[in-house]
Structures are given as structure tokens and as C-alpha cells.
Amino acid sequence: MPYTAEISRTNPGCFIFLVDQSASMSDPIGSGEMVQQRAQVVSDAINRLLTELSVKCAKEEGVRDYFHVAVIGYGHTQVGSAFTGGLAGRDLVPLSEIANNPARLESRTKKVPDGAGGLVETTVQFPVWMDPVTNGGTPMTRALGYADSLVARWVDEHPGGFPPIVLNLTDGESTDGDPTSAAIGLASHATADGAVLLFNLHVSGASGTPVTFPDGEGDLPDTYSRLLFHMSSVLPSHMRSYAASQGHRVSDATRGFVYNADITSIIEFLDIGTRATELR
Amino acid sequence: MGAHSTHLDVQWFLVPKTGSSSEECEDAIDVLLSPETSSLFAAVSDGASESLLAGAWARQLVHGAVALMSAADEESVVGQDGLSRFVVEDLLARTVDQWDGYLAKYEAERIARGRPITWYEQPGLDKGAFATLMAVHMREAPADPENPKAVRRWIWRAFALGDSCLFHLRDGRLLTSFPITDGHGFGITPQLLGSRNRNASLIADRVSTATGELRTEDELLLATDALAAWLLSHPEVDSGGAGRQLGRLADLDQELFAEWVQNERDKSRMRNDDVALVRMRVKTEG
């Protein structure tokens, strides 16, 4: 059965995040008091995910390398590593190195229950590995090609492992041509456990209801959203079950795709799309 | 016909999952034979991989359970209505109440070694460690005053939280499987005892108990989930094949047992997880 390989230190998992850094990512998302820059929301979500992964894989005296992670930015100036600080310029990095090398630890305030039915503000440490960047166009085809080269090397070195998962987060149409064939090429790489998984998230414009994990084109409004839908892999069964447990309606055809994502569905997309089989 | 004497015989094995060292093994075993060998106390525990210090917590639990049972001895901790709240509070006093002291020593030792607790360890330490627990007390039943020469009987009483199992085998055949009774009963979210759980009533409700009577040469096995699932998923478990195989394996040394476990994993017949096994028997000599 595909997508059941155990994830262990000898057979680690591989996550590649592709982050749109085009100029339009400086536009707002959310409403009322919750308005934030799209690029800020995406980088916060990825920093939070890296924090949660590090905590989840922490054992006594270190983080176990159950995963290797790359965060690749694509915008006007370049396609390449979006890490800042000590990991700047690096592609796939073992999780223990990520945990030990945040660019900085920010102090952020968070509201927590005060034990008497109310909320109280407290300061928490927020590790940061990537900062929001916004500039120029959306070279998605090049970004998928970049991921292709990382994935090709990975499956060569880990032929029996869980296949790499590529999560593409964007707010606009590709400006360097139709990305379909690059996406097909990327998802054609495979390990003995299955083909590479490509999941896509489209960040919301000012309005519109999110379409989360669709199993058909029916609810998608235009050609562009249908193109991203077809570029997205069907969710493997353990992710489908997890998505269902989070209240999503799923079927065997459900794809790893979110259109018009709001802040909540960005976090959900990353949570479901990086859900691992049992760690060993 | 010469005189026969009986004695308790016990072996135990710990095998870490493939890819882990023996120091990283998060299963734990404790065994104690009473000085006059009329009682045997044993416990196994399976620390949850996703919690920090799970191995240390599993060891604390088995030591606490064995100490609890041996302190009670003839007054078995397992009553007709299960485990009383009083007994659970005693168990928590020996385990949960000791955890903060253990953590303080651990943190001080990390500072002394120049490796203080990091930001990614702290949330896990705050949440606490989690593990299953299976404990059994095996003892000789009191002699029948009206028939003092009758064959002595042996009683076992066990309590369990989670999916670590006890198996009672006769001629290799499975008489009792407790608390899981078939191979489908092993999920990835078993009941666990947390190092910060002081809710004795809740734990008393969740603990299950069982008792049985042993004949000479019967076997009692305690096993954590990977090995327990292996045994229960064997089609010939009822005819005695798999049980007898485990019995023969328990006569081997640790290295050979570990080789057999590895072989079963390599053939995908056993899940790659830590393995703990305790085998207990009443043996006759003479």
C-alpha cells in the first residue's frame, strides 16, 4: 500500500515549502482587527510549523532527524532558499539543525486562559527562520523546477522512504508560463512507497470563501483555480482521515488544495499537508 | 516416587526498535522475587515515543508498581472491584509525586554538563511523559488445612492501563489474553498514564484487572504491544504453535532473542517498535 512507509531517522521524511514572494504578497488578508500582510501570515505560519515540528521530534538532548526541510522562496530577484540567519542559502536541512539554528527568538504576546474563565496576556518565545519578502513577479514554473531537482536527489538517496511532500503557497498566477508540465514532472518522481506529493494553496484576495480540500472542480470559480486543482495530488489515506477528523468532508478523490485561503485555512493546510505516518 | 518441589522461574528481555540504541529504549521491565520465593512481582511499561523522558517515566512506573505490589504482598492490590482509589493513590505517590524531583535533578544535571534545556524541549517537559502499565503479582495460594498434602495452587492477579498485555499459556495454548484479546485491538492511541496525572478516581476507572490460577508448567507472559500483536495475529495461536515458539525463545539468551525479533521485523511480521517480554513459570523439580 502506498504512503505507509515508516518515518524514522534512517528513513526520514522530506518537506519542501515553495513560498511566493511576489509583490502582491504585500497585499492584506483578513478583515477588521485581523488584517495582516499576506507574506507575514505565510511566514508566521511556516515559522510556527517549524517550531511545532521541532517540538514534536524533540527527545532528550536534541531533535531527532525524522524530517529534512527546505523553504524555497520565489519572486522577482531569485528562486532559492528563504532561510535567514545561520541557515541562509541552504536547501534541505535536517530538522535538528533547523531547531538549533533559528535566525532569532522573538518575544511575542499571547492570550492564555487565566484559570478563572478569562484570558491573560503572556510572553512566549517565537523562533524565526524566514522573514516576509515581497518583490516582483511569480516565477512558479522555475520554483517547481527547483523543487524538482531537490526531489530527484532525495528519491535517489531514499528509494524506499516516504516520498517527498512539496507544499506550494502562492497568491497569484505564474508569470513565467504555464506551470502544469513542471508540476507533472515534479509529481512523476517516486519512491517505492509512492509518487511525490504536490499540494497547492492559493492565498485569498480581499474577498471570497475558502474552498478547502475539494474532490472536484465544481466549486472552483475560474480557469486558474482549476489549473491549481489539477496540479495538486490526491491526499493519501492517513491525511484524508486526519482532514476528516478536523471536520472536512473528504472522499477518495480529495486533493491537497486550498483556494482563496484565509488565515485559518493556511494553518490547516500546513497541518494536514505535513501530517506524518507514525514516527519510529 | 521422589519428593517434588516447585519454584518460580522467570526470564525477561528488552529489545530496542531498529535504529535506536539500548539507552534509547522506552520500554521498561521490573521483576522482584520475594525472599522465600512464594511471590513474584513483575511489570512492563511502554513509554510513548512522542513524549520526552518516556523511557525514564516507564522505568519509574514499573518500579512503582512492583514496590506497591510487594508492599501489599498477601493483601493483593487487585480487589474484586478492580483497583481501589486508595491503591491508585499509593501508586501515584510512588510515581507521579516523584516526577518533579526527578525532573529537577535531570535539569540540574543538564546545566552541569553545559547543555541546559532548550526551547524545543520545554513544551514536552511541561506536558509530561506518558506510558502504559501492566503489572502482575503471582503467588502460591495458602495450603488447604483439610488437605495439606494436596498439590499447591498458584494465583495471579494483574492490573493494566493501555495496550501492554498479559498472556496465560498452557501447553503453549492461549488461555487468557488481557486486556487486549485480538490483534485488531492495538491502535496508535492507547490509554496512557501521564507523569502529571494526579486524578486517582479517573485512573481507577480506566485501569482494568484480571485474575487466574496457574498449574505447574503453565506460563505467564507480559509483553508490550509489538510482540503482543505478533502473538495475537498468529493464526495458530489457539493450537499452541506461536505460544510454544515464544516459550522456546524465552529459553534463549538476550542476543538470540533480539536476533529473532529483528528477523520478524525484517519480514514485516512484527512492527518496528521497542519490545519487552517477561516469561514466568511454576516449575517442578524432583
Coordinates of C-alpha atoms in Angstrom, one line a residue:
Chain A
M1 CA 0.0 0.0 0.0
P2 CA 1.5 3.4 -0.9
Y3 CA 2.2 6.2 1.5
T4 CA 2.7 3.8 4.5
A5 CA 6.5 3.8 4.8
E6 CA 7.7 4.3 8.3
I7 CA 9.3 7.6 9.0
S8 CA 12.4 7.2 11.1
R9 CA 15.9 8.6 11.4
T10 CA 17.1 6.1 8.9
N11 CA 14.1 6.7 6.6
P12 CA 13.4 10.4 7.2
G13 CA 10.6 12.4 5.6
C14 CA 11.2 15.4 3.3
F15 CA 9.2 18.6 3.2
I16 CA 9.7 21.3 0.6
F17 CA 7.8 24.6 1.1
L18 CA 7.6 26.8 -2.0
V19 CA 6.7 30.4 -0.9
D20 CA 5.5 33.0 -3.3
Q21 CA 7.5 36.2 -2.6
S22 CA 6.0 38.4 -5.4
A23 CA 4.9 42.0 -4.9
S24 CA 1.3 41.2 -4.4
M25 CA 2.1 39.2 -1.3
S26 CA 2.3 42.6 0.4
D27 CA -1.4 43.0 0.0
P28 CA -3.7 42.5 3.0
I29 CA -5.5 39.4 4.2
G30 CA -8.2 39.1 6.8
S31 CA -10.7 41.7 8.0
G32 CA -11.4 44.0 10.9
E33 CA -8.6 43.9 13.6
M34 CA -7.1 40.8 12.0
V35 CA -5.8 42.5 8.8
Q36 CA -2.2 41.4 8.1
Q37 CA 0.1 41.3 5.1
R38 CA -0.2 38.0 3.2
A39 CA 3.6 37.4 3.3
Q40 CA 3.6 38.0 7.0
V41 CA 0.8 35.5 7.6
V42 CA 2.5 32.9 5.4
S43 CA 6.0 33.3 7.0
D44 CA 4.4 33.2 10.5
A45 CA 2.6 30.0 9.6
I46 CA 5.8 28.4 8.3
N47 CA 7.8 29.6 11.3
R48 CA 5.1 28.2 13.6
L49 CA 5.1 24.9 11.7
L50 CA 8.9 24.5 12.0
T51 CA 8.5 25.2 15.7
E52 CA 5.8 22.6 16.1
L53 CA 7.8 20.0 14.1
S54 CA 10.9 20.7 16.3
V55 CA 8.9 20.3 19.5
K56 CA 7.2 17.1 18.2
C57 CA 10.5 15.5 17.2
A58 CA 12.4 16.6 20.4
K59 CA 13.7 13.9 22.5
E60 CA 16.2 14.1 25.4
E61 CA 19.1 16.3 24.4
G62 CA 18.1 17.0 20.8
V63 CA 15.7 16.9 18.0
R64 CA 15.6 13.6 16.0
D65 CA 16.0 14.0 12.3
Y66 CA 12.7 12.4 11.3
F67 CA 12.4 15.2 8.6
H68 CA 14.6 17.2 6.3
V69 CA 13.0 20.6 5.3
A70 CA 13.6 23.2 2.6
V71 CA 11.9 26.6 2.4
I72 CA 12.3 28.0 -1.1
G73 CA 11.2 31.5 -1.9
Y74 CA 10.2 32.6 -5.4
G75 CA 9.9 36.3 -6.5
H76 CA 11.4 38.9 -8.7
T77 CA 15.1 38.5 -7.9
Q78 CA 15.5 34.8 -7.4
V79 CA 14.3 31.3 -6.7
G80 CA 16.2 29.9 -3.7
S81 CA 16.4 29.3 0.0
A82 CA 14.2 31.5 2.0
F83 CA 16.0 30.8 5.3
T84 CA 17.6 33.7 7.0
G85 CA 20.3 33.7 9.7
G86 CA 22.7 30.7 10.1
L87 CA 20.8 28.6 7.5
A88 CA 20.7 31.3 4.8
G89 CA 21.4 29.8 1.4
R90 CA 20.7 26.2 2.5
D91 CA 18.1 23.9 0.7
L92 CA 17.2 20.7 2.5
V93 CA 18.2 20.9 6.1
P94 CA 17.9 18.1 8.8
L95 CA 15.3 19.1 11.4
S96 CA 17.9 19.1 14.3
E97 CA 19.9 21.8 12.5
I98 CA 16.8 23.8 11.9
A99 CA 15.8 23.5 15.6
N100 CA 19.3 24.6 16.7
N101 CA 19.6 27.5 14.3
P102 CA 16.7 29.9 14.2
A103 CA 17.7 33.3 12.9
R104 CA 16.4 34.8 16.1
L105 CA 14.0 34.2 19.0
E106 CA 11.3 36.9 19.1
S107 CA 9.2 37.6 22.2
R108 CA 5.5 37.7 21.3
T109 CA 2.5 38.2 23.4
K110 CA -0.2 35.5 23.5
K111 CA -3.5 35.3 25.3
V112 CA -3.9 32.2 27.5
P113 CA -6.6 31.1 30.0
D114 CA -6.2 32.7 33.4
G115 CA -7.8 29.7 35.2
A116 CA -10.8 31.8 36.2
G117 CA -12.7 31.9 32.9
G118 CA -10.8 34.8 31.4
L119 CA -7.7 35.4 29.3
V120 CA -4.4 36.9 30.3
E121 CA -1.5 38.1 28.1
T122 CA 1.7 36.2 28.4
T123 CA 5.1 36.4 26.6
V124 CA 6.2 33.4 24.5
Q125 CA 9.4 32.8 22.6
F126 CA 8.7 32.7 18.8
P127 CA 11.6 31.3 16.8
V128 CA 12.0 32.8 13.3
W129 CA 13.7 31.1 10.3
M130 CA 12.2 33.1 7.5
D131 CA 11.0 36.7 7.1
P132 CA 8.4 38.0 4.7
V133 CA 9.8 39.2 1.4
T134 CA 7.7 40.8 -1.4
N135 CA 9.1 41.8 -4.8
G136 CA 8.3 41.4 -8.5
G137 CA 6.6 38.5 -10.3
T138 CA 5.6 34.9 -9.6
P139 CA 8.1 32.5 -11.3
M140 CA 6.2 29.4 -10.2
T141 CA 7.4 27.3 -13.1
R142 CA 11.0 27.9 -12.1
A143 CA 10.2 27.3 -8.4
L144 CA 8.6 23.9 -9.3
G145 CA 11.7 23.1 -11.4
Y146 CA 13.9 24.0 -8.4
A147 CA 11.9 21.6 -6.2
D148 CA 12.2 19.0 -9.0
S149 CA 16.0 19.0 -8.6
L150 CA 15.8 18.7 -4.8
V151 CA 13.2 15.9 -5.1
A152 CA 15.2 14.0 -7.8
R153 CA 18.2 13.8 -5.5
W154 CA 16.1 12.9 -2.5
V155 CA 14.3 9.9 -4.1
D156 CA 17.6 8.7 -5.4
E157 CA 19.1 8.7 -1.9
H158 CA 15.9 7.4 -0.2
P159 CA 14.4 4.9 -2.7
G160 CA 12.3 3.1 -0.1
G161 CA 11.2 6.0 2.1
F162 CA 8.0 8.1 2.3
P163 CA 8.0 10.2 -0.8
P164 CA 8.8 14.0 -0.5
I165 CA 5.9 16.4 0.1
V166 CA 6.0 19.7 -1.7
L167 CA 3.7 22.5 -0.4
N168 CA 3.3 25.5 -2.7
L169 CA 1.9 28.7 -1.2
T170 CA 1.0 31.4 -3.7
D171 CA -1.4 34.3 -4.2
G172 CA -1.2 34.8 -7.9
E173 CA -0.8 33.3 -11.4
S174 CA 2.6 32.1 -12.6
T175 CA 4.4 34.9 -14.5
D176 CA 6.9 32.5 -16.2
G177 CA 4.5 30.3 -18.2
D178 CA 2.0 27.5 -17.5
P179 CA 3.4 25.6 -14.6
T180 CA 1.4 22.4 -15.4
S181 CA 4.1 20.5 -17.1
A182 CA 6.6 21.4 -14.3
A183 CA 4.1 20.1 -11.8
I184 CA 3.5 16.9 -13.7
G185 CA 7.3 16.4 -13.9
L186 CA 7.7 17.0 -10.2
A187 CA 5.0 14.6 -9.2
S188 CA 6.4 11.9 -11.6
H189 CA 9.3 11.3 -9.2
A190 CA 8.6 8.4 -6.9
T191 CA 10.0 6.1 -4.2
A192 CA 8.8 2.5 -3.7
D193 CA 6.2 4.0 -1.3
G194 CA 4.5 6.3 -3.9
A195 CA 4.9 9.3 -6.1
V196 CA 5.9 12.8 -4.8
L197 CA 3.0 14.7 -3.3
L198 CA 2.4 18.3 -4.5
F199 CA -0.1 20.3 -2.5
N200 CA -1.1 23.9 -3.5
L201 CA -2.5 26.7 -1.5
H202 CA -3.9 29.9 -3.0
V203 CA -3.9 32.8 -0.6
S204 CA -7.1 34.9 -0.6
G205 CA -7.7 38.2 -2.3
A206 CA -9.8 40.7 -0.4
S207 CA -13.0 38.6 -0.5
G208 CA -14.2 35.1 -1.3
T209 CA -15.0 32.0 0.7
P210 CA -12.1 29.4 1.0
V211 CA -12.5 26.2 -0.9
T212 CA -10.7 23.6 1.2
F213 CA -9.6 20.2 0.1
P214 CA -12.0 19.8 -2.9
D215 CA -12.6 16.5 -4.6
G216 CA -13.8 18.0 -7.9
E217 CA -13.8 21.3 -9.9
G218 CA -17.4 22.1 -9.1
D219 CA -16.9 24.8 -6.5
L220 CA -13.9 26.4 -8.3
P221 CA -14.6 29.8 -9.9
D222 CA -12.2 30.1 -12.8
T223 CA -9.6 28.6 -15.1
Y224 CA -6.7 29.5 -12.8
S225 CA -8.2 27.8 -9.7
R226 CA -8.9 24.6 -11.9
L227 CA -5.3 24.7 -13.1
L228 CA -4.1 24.6 -9.5
F229 CA -6.6 21.9 -8.6
H230 CA -5.3 19.6 -11.4
M231 CA -1.7 20.3 -10.3
S232 CA -2.5 19.0 -6.8
S233 CA -2.0 15.4 -5.6
V234 CA -4.8 13.3 -4.1
L235 CA -4.4 13.2 -0.3
P236 CA -3.0 9.8 0.9
S237 CA -5.4 7.9 3.2
H238 CA -3.8 9.0 6.6
M239 CA -4.0 12.7 5.7
R240 CA -7.6 12.2 4.4
S241 CA -8.6 10.6 7.7
Y242 CA -6.9 13.4 9.6
A243 CA -8.7 16.0 7.4
A244 CA -12.0 14.3 8.1
S245 CA -11.2 14.3 11.9
Q246 CA -10.7 18.1 11.6
G247 CA -14.2 18.5 10.1
H248 CA -13.5 18.4 6.4
R249 CA -15.8 16.5 4.0
V250 CA -13.4 14.1 2.2
S251 CA -13.6 11.4 -0.5
D252 CA -11.1 9.1 -2.2
A253 CA -10.6 11.9 -4.8
T254 CA -9.9 14.7 -2.3
R255 CA -6.9 16.8 -3.3
G256 CA -4.3 18.7 -1.3
F257 CA -5.6 22.0 -2.5
V258 CA -7.0 25.1 -0.8
Y259 CA -8.3 28.1 -2.9
N260 CA -8.9 31.6 -1.5
A261 CA -7.4 30.6 1.8
D262 CA -7.9 32.8 4.8
I263 CA -5.6 32.8 7.8
T264 CA -7.2 29.8 9.4
S265 CA -7.1 27.6 6.3
I266 CA -3.4 28.4 5.7
I267 CA -2.6 26.9 9.1
E268 CA -4.9 23.9 8.4
F269 CA -3.3 23.4 5.0
L270 CA 0.1 23.1 6.5
D271 CA -1.1 21.0 9.4
I272 CA -2.9 18.4 7.2
G273 CA -0.3 18.5 4.4
T274 CA 2.6 17.7 6.7
R275 CA 0.7 15.1 8.8
A276 CA 3.1 12.2 9.1
T277 CA 2.5 8.5 9.4
E278 CA 3.7 7.2 12.8
L279 CA 7.2 8.2 13.7
R280 CA 9.7 5.4 14.7
Chain B
M1 CA 8.4 -41.7 43.7
G2 CA 10.7 -38.9 44.9
A3 CA 9.6 -35.7 46.5
H4 CA 8.6 -32.9 44.2
S5 CA 9.4 -29.2 44.8
T6 CA 8.1 -26.3 42.9
H7 CA 9.8 -23.0 42.3
L8 CA 9.2 -19.9 40.3
D9 CA 11.1 -19.4 37.1
V10 CA 11.4 -16.0 35.3
Q11 CA 13.2 -14.5 32.3
W12 CA 13.0 -11.1 30.8
F13 CA 14.1 -9.4 27.6
L14 CA 14.3 -5.8 26.3
V15 CA 15.0 -5.1 22.6
P16 CA 15.0 -1.5 21.3
K17 CA 13.4 -0.6 18.0
T18 CA 15.7 -0.9 14.9
G19 CA 17.6 2.3 14.6
S20 CA 17.6 3.0 18.3
S21 CA 20.3 2.3 20.9
S22 CA 19.6 0.3 24.1
E23 CA 19.8 3.6 26.0
E24 CA 17.0 5.0 23.8
C25 CA 14.7 2.0 24.6
E26 CA 11.5 3.4 26.0
D27 CA 10.0 0.0 27.2
A28 CA 10.8 -0.9 30.8
I29 CA 10.7 -4.0 33.0
D30 CA 10.9 -4.7 36.7
V31 CA 10.8 -8.1 38.4
L32 CA 11.0 -9.0 42.1
L33 CA 11.0 -12.4 43.6
S34 CA 10.1 -12.4 47.3
P35 CA 12.9 -13.8 49.6
E36 CA 11.0 -17.0 50.3
T37 CA 10.2 -17.3 46.6
S38 CA 6.5 -17.6 47.3
S39 CA 5.6 -14.5 45.4
L40 CA 6.7 -13.0 42.1
F41 CA 6.0 -9.3 41.1
A42 CA 6.5 -8.1 37.6
A43 CA 5.6 -5.1 35.5
V44 CA 6.2 -3.9 32.0
S45 CA 5.6 -0.4 30.6
D46 CA 5.8 1.2 27.1
G47 CA 6.8 4.8 27.1
A48 CA 5.0 6.9 24.4
S49 CA 7.5 7.8 21.7
E50 CA 6.1 11.3 21.2
S51 CA 6.7 12.3 24.9
L52 CA 10.1 13.4 26.4
L53 CA 11.8 11.2 29.0
A54 CA 9.3 8.5 28.2
G55 CA 11.8 5.7 29.0
A56 CA 12.6 7.3 32.4
W57 CA 8.9 7.5 33.1
A58 CA 8.2 3.9 32.1
R59 CA 11.0 2.8 34.4
Q60 CA 9.6 4.9 37.2
L61 CA 6.1 3.2 36.6
V62 CA 7.4 -0.4 36.7
H63 CA 9.5 0.2 39.8
G64 CA 6.5 2.0 41.5
A65 CA 4.1 -0.8 40.5
V66 CA 6.4 -3.6 41.8
A67 CA 7.1 -1.7 45.0
L68 CA 3.4 -1.2 45.5
M69 CA 2.5 -4.8 45.0
S70 CA 5.4 -6.2 47.1
A71 CA 4.5 -3.8 50.0
A72 CA 1.0 -5.3 50.0
D73 CA 2.1 -8.8 49.3
E74 CA -0.5 -11.2 50.7
E75 CA -3.1 -8.4 50.6
S76 CA -3.2 -8.3 46.8
V77 CA -3.7 -4.8 45.5
V78 CA -6.2 -6.2 42.9
G79 CA -9.6 -6.5 44.6
Q80 CA -12.8 -7.9 43.4
D81 CA -13.9 -4.5 42.2
G82 CA -10.6 -3.7 40.5
L83 CA -8.1 -1.3 41.8
S84 CA -9.3 0.9 44.6
R85 CA -8.8 4.6 44.6
F86 CA -6.6 4.1 47.7
V87 CA -4.3 1.8 45.8
V88 CA -4.1 4.1 42.9
E89 CA -3.2 7.0 45.2
D90 CA -0.4 4.8 46.6
L91 CA 0.8 4.2 43.0
L92 CA 0.7 7.9 42.2
A93 CA 2.6 8.7 45.4
R94 CA 5.3 6.3 44.2
T95 CA 5.4 7.6 40.7
V96 CA 3.7 10.9 39.7
D97 CA 4.6 12.6 43.0
Q98 CA 8.3 11.7 42.4
W99 CA 8.4 13.1 38.9
D100 CA 9.0 16.8 39.7
G101 CA 12.0 15.7 41.9
Y102 CA 13.3 13.6 39.0
L103 CA 12.9 16.5 36.5
A104 CA 14.7 18.9 38.8
K105 CA 17.7 16.5 39.1
Y106 CA 17.6 16.0 35.3
E107 CA 17.6 19.7 34.6
A108 CA 20.4 20.4 37.1
E109 CA 22.5 17.6 35.6
R110 CA 21.9 19.1 32.1
I111 CA 23.1 22.5 33.3
A112 CA 26.1 20.9 34.9
R113 CA 27.0 19.3 31.6
G114 CA 26.7 22.7 29.8
R115 CA 23.6 21.5 27.9
P116 CA 20.6 23.3 29.5
I117 CA 17.0 22.5 28.5
T118 CA 16.3 24.1 25.1
W119 CA 13.2 26.0 23.8
Y120 CA 12.1 22.9 21.8
E121 CA 12.3 20.5 24.8
Q122 CA 10.5 22.8 27.3
P123 CA 6.9 22.3 25.9
G124 CA 7.3 18.5 26.0
L125 CA 8.7 18.6 29.6
D126 CA 5.8 20.8 30.7
K127 CA 3.3 18.4 29.1
G128 CA 4.8 15.4 30.9
A129 CA 5.7 11.9 29.9
F130 CA 3.3 9.1 29.1
A131 CA 3.4 5.3 29.2
T132 CA 1.3 2.2 29.5
L133 CA 1.5 -0.1 32.5
M134 CA 0.9 -3.8 33.0
A135 CA 1.7 -5.3 36.4
V136 CA 1.2 -8.8 37.8
H137 CA 1.5 -10.5 41.2
M138 CA 1.9 -14.3 41.2
R139 CA 1.8 -16.1 44.5
E140 CA 1.3 -19.5 46.0
A141 CA -2.2 -20.0 47.3
P142 CA -2.5 -20.8 51.0
A143 CA -2.4 -24.5 51.8
D144 CA -5.8 -26.2 52.3
P145 CA -5.8 -27.0 56.0
E146 CA -8.1 -30.0 55.4
N147 CA -5.8 -31.4 52.7
P148 CA -2.2 -30.1 53.4
K149 CA -0.7 -32.7 51.0
A150 CA -2.7 -31.5 48.0
V151 CA -0.9 -30.0 45.1
R152 CA -0.3 -26.4 45.8
R153 CA -2.1 -23.8 43.6
W154 CA -0.7 -20.6 42.2
I155 CA -2.8 -17.4 41.7
W156 CA -2.0 -14.4 39.5
R157 CA -3.6 -11.0 39.8
A158 CA -2.9 -8.3 37.3
F159 CA -3.8 -4.7 36.5
A160 CA -3.4 -2.8 33.3
L161 CA -3.7 0.6 31.7
G162 CA -3.1 0.7 27.9
D163 CA -2.1 -2.0 25.4
S164 CA 0.7 -3.8 27.1
C165 CA -0.6 -7.4 27.6
L166 CA -0.6 -10.5 29.8
F167 CA -0.9 -13.9 28.3
H168 CA -1.6 -17.1 30.2
L169 CA -0.5 -20.1 28.3
R170 CA -1.0 -23.9 28.9
D171 CA 1.0 -26.2 26.7
G172 CA 1.6 -23.2 24.5
R173 CA -2.1 -22.6 24.0
L174 CA -3.6 -19.3 24.9
L175 CA -6.0 -19.5 28.0
T176 CA -6.2 -15.8 28.8
S177 CA -5.2 -12.6 26.9
F178 CA -5.5 -9.4 29.0
P179 CA -6.5 -6.6 28.4
I180 CA -6.4 -6.9 24.6
T181 CA -8.0 -10.0 23.2
D182 CA -7.3 -9.8 19.5
G183 CA -4.8 -8.5 17.1
H184 CA -7.1 -5.6 16.0
G185 CA -7.1 -4.1 19.5
F186 CA -3.8 -2.3 19.0
G187 CA -4.4 1.3 17.9
I188 CA -1.9 4.1 17.9
T189 CA -3.6 5.9 20.7
P190 CA -3.7 3.5 23.7
Q191 CA -4.7 4.6 27.2
L192 CA -1.6 6.1 28.9
L193 CA -0.6 7.1 32.4
G194 CA 0.8 10.7 32.4
S195 CA 3.5 11.8 34.7
R196 CA 1.4 14.8 35.7
N197 CA -1.9 13.0 36.1
R198 CA -3.0 13.1 39.8
N199 CA -6.6 12.2 39.1
A200 CA -6.8 8.9 41.1
S201 CA -10.6 8.4 40.5
L202 CA -10.2 8.7 36.8
I203 CA -7.2 6.3 36.7
A204 CA -9.1 3.8 39.0
D205 CA -11.9 3.9 36.5
R206 CA -9.7 3.3 33.5
V207 CA -7.5 0.5 35.0
S208 CA -8.7 -3.0 34.2
T209 CA -7.9 -6.0 36.3
A210 CA -7.8 -9.8 35.9
T211 CA -7.0 -12.9 37.9
G212 CA -6.3 -16.5 37.2
E213 CA -5.0 -19.8 38.6
L214 CA -1.8 -21.4 37.3
R215 CA -0.9 -25.0 37.1
T216 CA 2.6 -26.3 37.2
E217 CA 4.4 -25.6 33.8
D218 CA 1.8 -23.0 32.8
E219 CA 3.4 -19.8 31.5
L220 CA 2.5 -16.2 32.1
L221 CA 3.9 -13.7 29.6
L222 CA 4.0 -9.9 29.9
A223 CA 4.6 -8.2 26.6
T224 CA 4.5 -4.7 25.1
D225 CA 2.3 -4.0 22.1
A226 CA 4.5 -5.0 19.1
L227 CA 5.2 -8.5 20.5
A228 CA 1.7 -8.9 21.9
A229 CA 0.2 -8.0 18.4
W230 CA 2.6 -10.5 16.8
L231 CA 1.3 -13.3 19.2
L232 CA -2.4 -12.4 18.8
S233 CA -2.1 -12.1 15.0
H234 CA -0.7 -15.6 14.6
P235 CA -3.3 -17.9 13.1
E236 CA -2.1 -20.9 15.1
V237 CA -2.2 -19.1 18.5
D238 CA -5.1 -21.2 19.7
S239 CA -3.4 -24.5 18.8
G240 CA -0.2 -23.5 20.7
G241 CA 2.3 -23.0 17.9
A242 CA 3.1 -19.3 18.5
G243 CA 2.9 -19.6 22.3
R244 CA 5.3 -22.6 22.3
Q245 CA 7.6 -20.7 19.9
L246 CA 7.7 -17.8 22.4
G247 CA 8.4 -20.2 25.2
R248 CA 11.3 -21.7 23.4
L249 CA 12.6 -18.2 22.6
A250 CA 12.4 -17.3 26.2
D251 CA 14.8 -20.1 26.9
L252 CA 17.4 -18.3 24.7
D253 CA 19.7 -15.6 25.8
Q254 CA 19.1 -11.9 25.1
E255 CA 21.2 -11.8 22.0
L256 CA 19.4 -14.7 20.3
F257 CA 16.1 -13.3 21.3
A258 CA 17.0 -9.9 19.8
E259 CA 18.1 -11.6 16.6
W260 CA 14.7 -13.4 16.3
V261 CA 12.9 -10.1 16.9
Q262 CA 15.0 -8.4 14.1
N263 CA 14.2 -11.3 11.8
E264 CA 10.4 -10.9 12.3
R265 CA 10.7 -7.2 11.7
D266 CA 12.7 -7.7 8.6
K267 CA 10.0 -10.0 7.3
S268 CA 7.3 -7.4 8.2
R269 CA 5.7 -9.8 10.6
M270 CA 6.4 -7.5 13.6
R271 CA 6.1 -3.8 13.9
N272 CA 9.4 -1.9 14.4
D273 CA 8.9 -0.9 18.0
D274 CA 10.6 -1.5 21.3
V275 CA 9.9 -5.0 22.7
A276 CA 9.6 -6.0 26.3
L277 CA 8.9 -9.6 27.3
V278 CA 8.7 -11.3 30.8
R279 CA 8.1 -15.0 30.9
M280 CA 7.1 -16.6 34.3
R281 CA 6.5 -20.2 35.1
V282 CA 5.9 -22.5 38.1
K283 CA 8.4 -25.3 37.6
T284 CA 8.5 -28.7 39.3
E285 CA 11.7 -30.4 40.3
G286 CA 12.5 -33.8 41.8

